[in-house]
mmCIF file of C-alpha atoms in Angstrom:
data_model
loop_
_atom_site.group_PDB
_atom_site.id
_atom_site.type_symbol
_atom_site.label_atom_id
_atom_site.label_comp_id
_atom_site.label_asym_id
_atom_site.label_seq_id
_atom_site.Cartn_x
_atom_site.Cartn_y
_atom_site.Cartn_z
ATOM 1 C CA LYS W 16 85.266 -180.070 -3.673
ATOM 2 C CA ALA W 17 86.959 -181.096 -6.737
ATOM 3 C CA LEU W 18 87.773 -184.596 -5.065
ATOM 4 C CA SER W 19 84.349 -184.884 -4.102
ATOM 5 C CA GLN W 20 83.209 -184.606 -7.835
ATOM 6 C CA VAL W 21 85.852 -186.980 -8.796
ATOM 7 C CA LEU W 22 84.443 -189.598 -6.380
ATOM 8 C CA PHE W 23 80.998 -188.986 -7.181
ATOM 9 C CA LEU W 24 80.180 -187.679 -3.674
ATOM 10 C CA THR W 25 77.485 -185.089 -2.819
ATOM 11 C CA PRO W 26 76.777 -183.291 0.696
ATOM 12 C CA HIS W 27 73.043 -184.130 0.200
ATOM 13 C CA LEU W 28 73.662 -187.890 0.837
ATOM 14 C CA PRO W 29 73.447 -189.424 4.291
ATOM 15 C CA ALA W 30 76.661 -189.503 6.188
ATOM 16 C CA PHE W 31 76.673 -193.471 6.510
ATOM 17 C CA PHE W 32 76.395 -193.644 2.437
ATOM 18 C CA LEU W 33 79.028 -191.089 2.067
ATOM 19 C CA ARG W 34 81.395 -193.212 4.197
ATOM 20 C CA HIS W 35 80.576 -196.154 2.290
ATOM 21 C CA ARG W 36 81.207 -194.720 -0.852
ATOM 22 C CA LEU W 37 84.333 -192.959 -0.157
ATOM 23 C CA ARG W 38 85.838 -196.191 1.398
ATOM 24 C CA SER W 39 84.685 -198.147 -1.783
ATOM 25 C CA HIS W 40 86.182 -195.517 -3.998
ATOM 26 C CA VAL W 41 89.723 -195.476 -2.172
ATOM 27 C CA LEU W 42 89.779 -199.322 -1.951
ATOM 28 C CA GLU W 43 89.253 -199.412 -5.659
ATOM 29 C CA ILE W 44 91.891 -196.927 -6.280
ATOM 30 C CA ARG W 45 94.240 -199.047 -4.247
ATOM 31 C CA HIS W 46 93.704 -201.745 -6.131
ATOM 32 C CA LEU W 47 94.128 -199.875 -9.324
ATOM 33 C CA ASP W 48 97.613 -198.755 -7.660
ATOM 34 C CA ARG W 49 98.785 -202.144 -7.200
ATOM 35 C CA ALA W 50 97.972 -202.990 -10.636
ATOM 36 C CA MET W 51 99.473 -199.722 -11.864
ATOM 37 C CA LEU W 52 102.936 -200.532 -9.914
ATOM 38 C CA ARG W 53 103.053 -204.107 -11.355
ATOM 39 C CA LEU W 54 102.760 -202.806 -15.001
ATOM 40 C CA GLY W 55 105.064 -199.881 -14.276
ATOM 41 C CA LEU W 56 104.208 -196.327 -15.053
ATOM 42 C CA GLY W 57 106.422 -196.066 -18.272
ATOM 43 C CA GLN W 58 103.587 -198.356 -19.977
ATOM 44 C CA LEU W 59 101.246 -195.603 -19.633
ATOM 45 C CA SER W 60 100.397 -192.922 -22.455
ATOM 46 C CA GLU W 61 100.345 -189.089 -21.510
ATOM 47 C CA GLU W 62 96.523 -189.292 -21.481
ATOM 48 C CA GLU W 63 96.474 -192.583 -19.190
ATOM 49 C CA LEU W 64 99.077 -190.747 -16.825
ATOM 50 C CA LYS W 65 96.835 -187.536 -16.577
ATOM 51 C CA ALA W 66 93.855 -189.791 -16.073
ATOM 52 C CA ALA W 67 95.369 -191.359 -13.106
ATOM 53 C CA CYS W 68 96.275 -188.315 -11.380
ATOM 54 C CA TYR W 69 92.990 -186.925 -11.881
ATOM 55 C CA LEU W 70 91.192 -189.736 -10.348
ATOM 56 C CA ARG W 71 93.734 -189.693 -7.452
ATOM 57 C CA GLY W 72 92.848 -185.706 -6.849
ATOM 58 C CA LEU W 73 95.348 -183.924 -8.649
ATOM 59 C CA ASN W 74 94.790 -181.276 -11.451
ATOM 60 C CA SER W 75 96.960 -182.374 -13.972
ATOM 61 C CA THR W 76 95.860 -180.300 -16.761
ATOM 62 C CA HIS W 77 98.902 -178.025 -16.764
ATOM 63 C CA LEU W 78 101.652 -180.927 -16.102
ATOM 64 C CA GLY W 79 103.920 -182.673 -18.264
ATOM 65 C CA MET W 80 104.262 -186.204 -18.544
ATOM 66 C CA SER W 81 107.429 -186.178 -16.237
ATOM 67 C CA GLU W 82 105.469 -184.097 -13.692
ATOM 68 C CA CYS W 83 102.498 -186.615 -13.770
ATOM 69 C CA ARG W 84 104.619 -189.859 -13.447
ATOM 70 C CA ALA W 85 106.807 -188.268 -10.559
ATOM 71 C CA TRP W 86 103.720 -187.255 -8.570
ATOM 72 C CA LEU W 87 102.171 -190.792 -9.442
ATOM 73 C CA GLU W 88 105.564 -192.448 -8.243
ATOM 74 C CA GLN W 89 104.941 -190.436 -4.996
ATOM 75 C CA TRP W 90 101.493 -191.418 -4.670
ATOM 76 C CA LEU W 91 102.248 -195.162 -5.564
ATOM 77 C CA GLY W 92 104.992 -195.190 -2.849
ATOM 78 C CA LEU W 93 102.363 -194.287 -0.116
ATOM 79 C CA SER W 94 99.225 -196.039 -1.634
ATOM 80 C CA CYS W 95 101.030 -199.403 -1.938
ATOM 81 C CA LYS W 96 102.398 -199.518 1.634
ATOM 82 C CA LEU W 97 99.060 -198.797 3.394
ATOM 83 C CA GLN W 98 96.896 -201.479 4.499
ATOM 84 C CA ALA W 99 93.169 -201.762 3.437
ATOM 85 C CA SER W 100 92.106 -200.915 7.154
ATOM 86 C CA GLU W 101 93.909 -197.758 6.500
ATOM 87 C CA ALA W 102 91.822 -196.517 3.835
ATOM 88 C CA SER W 103 90.817 -193.287 5.747
ATOM 89 C CA LEU W 104 94.660 -192.221 5.765
ATOM 90 C CA LEU W 105 94.738 -192.899 2.098
ATOM 91 C CA ALA W 106 91.643 -190.702 1.562
ATOM 92 C CA ASN W 107 93.397 -187.936 3.648
ATOM 93 C CA SER W 108 96.582 -188.473 1.852
ATOM 94 C CA MET W 109 94.751 -187.887 -1.667
ATOM 95 C CA VAL W 110 93.799 -184.304 -0.529
ATOM 96 C CA LEU W 111 97.234 -183.553 1.184
ATOM 97 C CA LEU W 112 99.137 -184.982 -1.868
ATOM 98 C CA SER W 113 97.072 -183.136 -4.518
ATOM 99 C CA LEU W 114 96.851 -179.686 -2.795
ATOM 100 C CA ASN W 115 100.395 -179.582 -1.554
ATOM 101 C CA TYR W 116 101.975 -180.541 -5.108
ATOM 102 C CA VAL W 117 103.948 -177.481 -5.632
ATOM 103 C CA ARG W 118 103.540 -177.387 -9.624
ATOM 104 C CA ALA W 119 99.819 -178.014 -9.536
ATOM 105 C CA LYS W 120 99.351 -174.446 -7.707
ATOM 106 C CA GLU W 121 101.070 -172.741 -10.647
#
């Protein structure tokens, strides 16, 4: 539900439109991930790290910089290995990685 709000997806839209919008958002995040990997996570401020986590579905309000950086490193490791044709896998990974992050549940 929270991820739907981040990606501006509402259940009131037709399924075709939701799929198109979700794929578009996921591919945009994939492009941002590749740019972030080239830049390096060390170049990001704490606010930028938290915003990057939030955009990828992780509630980072109670996380420190090192935890956000560790989660983003894990995320980038997956995201940058996937092809554009595997956008649905990346979308599912957003949910799985954010829900299963141990520190985020506390």
